Amino acid sequence: MPGERAIHIGIFVLTLVGLCSLSAWASYEYLRETLILEISSIALSWGLILLVLYVSFKALDWNWWR
């Protein structure tokens, strides 16, 4: 059980870091002119990524955060 929990945490962290850095790069690259759009798009995309990951883990019944 602890090994499985570590794997789930690793999957979550690596997916989160990869998707967040990809969205930050895309927001920076395509919205360079307006700082407020760049910041808000990064925050929005990170929020959506967290929501999708949470719903995915909930649907798969992975309760590693308990």
Coordinates of C-alpha atoms in Angstrom, one line a residue:
M1 CA 0.0 0.0 0.0
P2 CA 2.7 2.6 0.8
G3 CA 4.4 1.8 -2.5
E4 CA 1.2 2.3 -4.4
R5 CA 0.6 5.6 -2.6
A6 CA 4.1 6.8 -3.6
I7 CA 3.5 5.9 -7.2
H8 CA 0.2 7.8 -7.2
I9 CA 1.8 10.8 -5.6
G10 CA 4.6 10.7 -8.2
I11 CA 2.2 10.4 -11.1
F12 CA 0.2 13.4 -9.7
V13 CA 3.2 15.6 -9.1
L14 CA 5.0 14.8 -12.4
T15 CA 1.8 15.3 -14.4
L16 CA 1.0 18.5 -12.6
V17 CA 4.5 19.9 -13.1
G18 CA 4.6 18.9 -16.7
L19 CA 1.2 20.3 -17.6
C20 CA 1.7 23.5 -15.6
S21 CA 5.0 24.3 -17.2
L22 CA 3.6 23.6 -20.6
S23 CA 0.7 25.9 -20.0
A24 CA 3.0 28.6 -18.6
W25 CA 5.2 28.4 -21.6
A26 CA 2.3 28.6 -24.0
S27 CA 0.8 31.5 -22.2
Y28 CA 4.1 33.4 -22.1
E29 CA 4.8 32.6 -25.8
Y30 CA 1.4 33.7 -27.2
L31 CA 0.3 36.4 -24.7
R32 CA 3.5 38.4 -24.3
E33 CA 2.1 41.8 -25.0
T34 CA -0.5 41.9 -22.1
L35 CA 0.8 41.0 -18.7
I36 CA -2.7 40.6 -17.1
L37 CA -3.8 38.1 -19.8
E38 CA -0.6 36.2 -19.3
I39 CA -1.0 35.9 -15.6
S40 CA -4.7 35.1 -15.7
S41 CA -4.4 32.5 -18.4
I42 CA -1.6 30.7 -16.4
A43 CA -3.8 30.7 -13.2
L44 CA -6.9 29.6 -15.2
S45 CA -5.0 26.7 -16.9
W46 CA -3.5 25.5 -13.6
G47 CA -6.9 25.5 -12.0
L48 CA -8.3 23.5 -14.9
I49 CA -5.4 21.1 -14.8
L50 CA -5.9 20.5 -11.0
L51 CA -9.7 20.1 -11.6
V52 CA -9.1 17.5 -14.3
L53 CA -6.6 15.6 -12.2
Y54 CA -8.8 15.6 -9.2
V55 CA -11.8 14.4 -11.1
S56 CA -9.7 11.7 -12.8
F57 CA -8.4 10.4 -9.5
K58 CA -11.9 10.5 -8.0
A59 CA -13.3 8.6 -11.0
L60 CA -10.6 5.9 -10.7
D61 CA -11.2 5.8 -6.9
W62 CA -7.6 6.5 -6.1
N63 CA -7.7 7.9 -2.5
W64 CA -4.0 8.4 -1.9
W65 CA -4.5 11.8 -0.2
R66 CA -6.2 10.3 2.8

